[in-house]
Amino acid sequence: MLRCLALYRLMPGRFALTAGLFVLVNIGVAFQQWMVGRAVNDVEAGRAVSRAADGSLDWTVALHWLLAIAGIAALRSVLQYFGGIMSLVIGQDLLTVLRERILAQVQRLDLAYHWQHGVGELVTRTTRDADKVRDALINFWRQVFETSLVLIATVGLLSWYHPWLGVVPLAMTLAGLALFVAQTDRLVWLDRAVGEAYDQVNQELSEGVNGVRVIKSFGLEAQRIDIFAGHVGLFMTQARAALAYAASRIPLPQTVVALSHVWILAFGAHLVQQGRIGIGELVASLLVANMLVFRIEGIGRVMQVFADARSSAARIWELLDAEPGITGGPAPLPAGPLGLRLQQVGVRAPGGSTHILDDCSFDIAPGEIVAVVGSTGAGKSTLASLLPRLLDAEEGRVLVGSPEAGWQDVRTLRLDELRHRVHVVPQESFLFSDTLEANLRVSRPQASHVELLDALEQAGAGEVLERLEHGLQTRLGARGVTLSGGQRQRISLARALVAQPDILVLDDATSALDALTERRVLDNIRRLGHSGNGRHGRPITVLLIASKLSTLLLADRVALLARGRIVAEGTHRALTETSAEYRDLLGLTPN
């Protein structure tokens, strides 16, 4: 929580101004109550209103005190208003800073973190947890900082009247605050349980929205509703437990603080009786004590807010402190065409029990088109993810380069440059809820209008563009929901071609296309790969993760992935003749 409060250093000017306004307001409170005491003494002594020599009443002193007290109250109100506005503004600004940092961190962390932490958990950090921290930061001004000033002003004024009149209320207030603090650890634990239950609610809601087609296809509506209701029920149970604990524990410290009011009344009356203070001073003491008790009674709720915020802040900083497992190196990529080389690469499944890839070695020359085929679960997508370092090999090395320029380990290369020059198009196409043009420019914002149209044509998406009412300015809807699966795949492929990559990996990225369209698209890619129309006129190296025979026929060479390694390589014709495992996989018979 202190780390969140330290974010105020990002706006030192506004922080100092807000603090200064609250200091002036609370100095004004003490001064106003002191003036009330003086006014009461004048009333008691008969000086407030006196009779003039002509028999009329002289209200000069009373009006003096009335105008002075009213003026100070009005000035305090103005300062209080602007201080409150400033605290709200900087609290909202800090919420914006937190959310921006969370989003930046979510984008920075690698896939392994996202697989471990669900969407619901990340949404909760950005919404519920950030809101709770914002509430605490705002309450820091309105309750903690300002109440501290009220305590100082109150104890100062009471001690000026008599030391024991200030010491005992100070001790009772500190004792009450100590009781509040002692309860916060339990409140933090309870709120953390509430937050984890809320994660599950968010996760289930996210899956219910994103998976609505599957849910309806299998008639799972009632089942999913029951599961969601169970998560909501657990959340309500945890929330009620937290509220019950707070409601049962907060009254005790509030009572301890309120007893200071009784002390001031009793001891103050004793001092009046002895003539050590006047009635005015007793009235002023009761007024400031009443203000202090009123403020401290609100601390109970504030402590609960801060306990909740401590839990939320911990969850936020757990995310912000997480370090990505994949970071870039300092070396630039070779300037020429890029090929690919895997040297005894090993990758384990999550949990580290079995290998997905094991001693896998594989070469692709620059400009070559190679297809990789294998059974389901053989590790084809894992192999594709190694190239732009969406995953890292646990054993062996992944190299890019060429025989002429040399080979470099991808771990030593600049990550942003690697991912600009090595592009993977996955089978599951994702499009942003934006225009077609904006989706294409994601990969290269400076691309010209002609280059966008050319990429669409090469990806076989020219006819898709013709059917869109507003052309490139057509909004595609969330995840490209307005398009068919094949249309989304072609636009995703066009987006990759706009980037002009040196290595293009198609991870079964044409699976939703009909045979004629797929053939046309793959022919375009083949011509592109061999024509030198890639980045700066260089040939494009193409790796096809394939499951269709039509795709394999396009490749210069086919590699069979099985048991975590490449077990056979060659042309489709050669493998058909020499590899029984290849024939069995594709359902072919030897010639």
JSON list of N, CA and C in Angstrom, two decimals, residues 213-221:
[
{"chain": "A", "resi": 213, "resn": "ARG", "atom": "N", "xyz": [-20.85, -19.62, -28.47]},
{"chain": "A", "resi": 213, "resn": "ARG", "atom": "CA", "xyz": [-21.20, -20.49, -29.60]},
{"chain": "A", "resi": 213, "resn": "ARG", "atom": "C", "xyz": [-21.11, -21.96, -29.21]},
{"chain": "A", "resi": 214, "resn": "VAL", "atom": "N", "xyz": [-20.03, -22.32, -28.50]},
{"chain": "A", "resi": 214, "resn": "VAL", "atom": "CA", "xyz": [-19.87, -23.71, -28.06]},
{"chain": "A", "resi": 214, "resn": "VAL", "atom": "C", "xyz": [-20.95, -24.07, -27.04]},
{"chain": "A", "resi": 215, "resn": "ILE", "atom": "N", "xyz": [-21.23, -23.14, -26.13]},
{"chain": "A", "resi": 215, "resn": "ILE", "atom": "CA", "xyz": [-22.24, -23.39, -25.10]},
{"chain": "A", "resi": 215, "resn": "ILE", "atom": "C", "xyz": [-23.60, -23.67, -25.73]},
{"chain": "A", "resi": 216, "resn": "LYS", "atom": "N", "xyz": [-23.97, -22.86, -26.72]},
{"chain": "A", "resi": 216, "resn": "LYS", "atom": "CA", "xyz": [-25.27, -23.06, -27.37]},
{"chain": "A", "resi": 216, "resn": "LYS", "atom": "C", "xyz": [-25.27, -24.32, -28.23]},
{"chain": "A", "resi": 217, "resn": "SER", "atom": "N", "xyz": [-24.13, -24.61, -28.86]},
{"chain": "A", "resi": 217, "resn": "SER", "atom": "CA", "xyz": [-24.06, -25.79, -29.73]},
{"chain": "A", "resi": 217, "resn": "SER", "atom": "C", "xyz": [-24.30, -27.08, -28.96]},
{"chain": "A", "resi": 218, "resn": "PHE", "atom": "N", "xyz": [-23.82, -27.14, -27.72]},
{"chain": "A", "resi": 218, "resn": "PHE", "atom": "CA", "xyz": [-23.96, -28.34, -26.92]},
{"chain": "A", "resi": 218, "resn": "PHE", "atom": "C", "xyz": [-25.08, -28.24, -25.88]},
{"chain": "A", "resi": 219, "resn": "GLY", "atom": "N", "xyz": [-25.86, -27.16, -25.95]},
{"chain": "A", "resi": 219, "resn": "GLY", "atom": "CA", "xyz": [-26.97, -27.01, -25.02]},
{"chain": "A", "resi": 219, "resn": "GLY", "atom": "C", "xyz": [-26.53, -26.95, -23.56]},
{"chain": "A", "resi": 220, "resn": "LEU", "atom": "N", "xyz": [-25.45, -26.20, -23.31]},
{"chain": "A", "resi": 220, "resn": "LEU", "atom": "CA", "xyz": [-24.86, -26.16, -21.97]},
{"chain": "A", "resi": 220, "resn": "LEU", "atom": "C", "xyz": [-25.32, -24.96, -21.15]},
{"chain": "A", "resi": 221, "resn": "GLU", "atom": "N", "xyz": [-26.34, -24.24, -21.62]},
{"chain": "A", "resi": 221, "resn": "GLU", "atom": "CA", "xyz": [-26.74, -23.00, -20.94]},
{"chain": "A", "resi": 221, "resn": "GLU", "atom": "C", "xyz": [-27.04, -23.23, -19.46]}
]
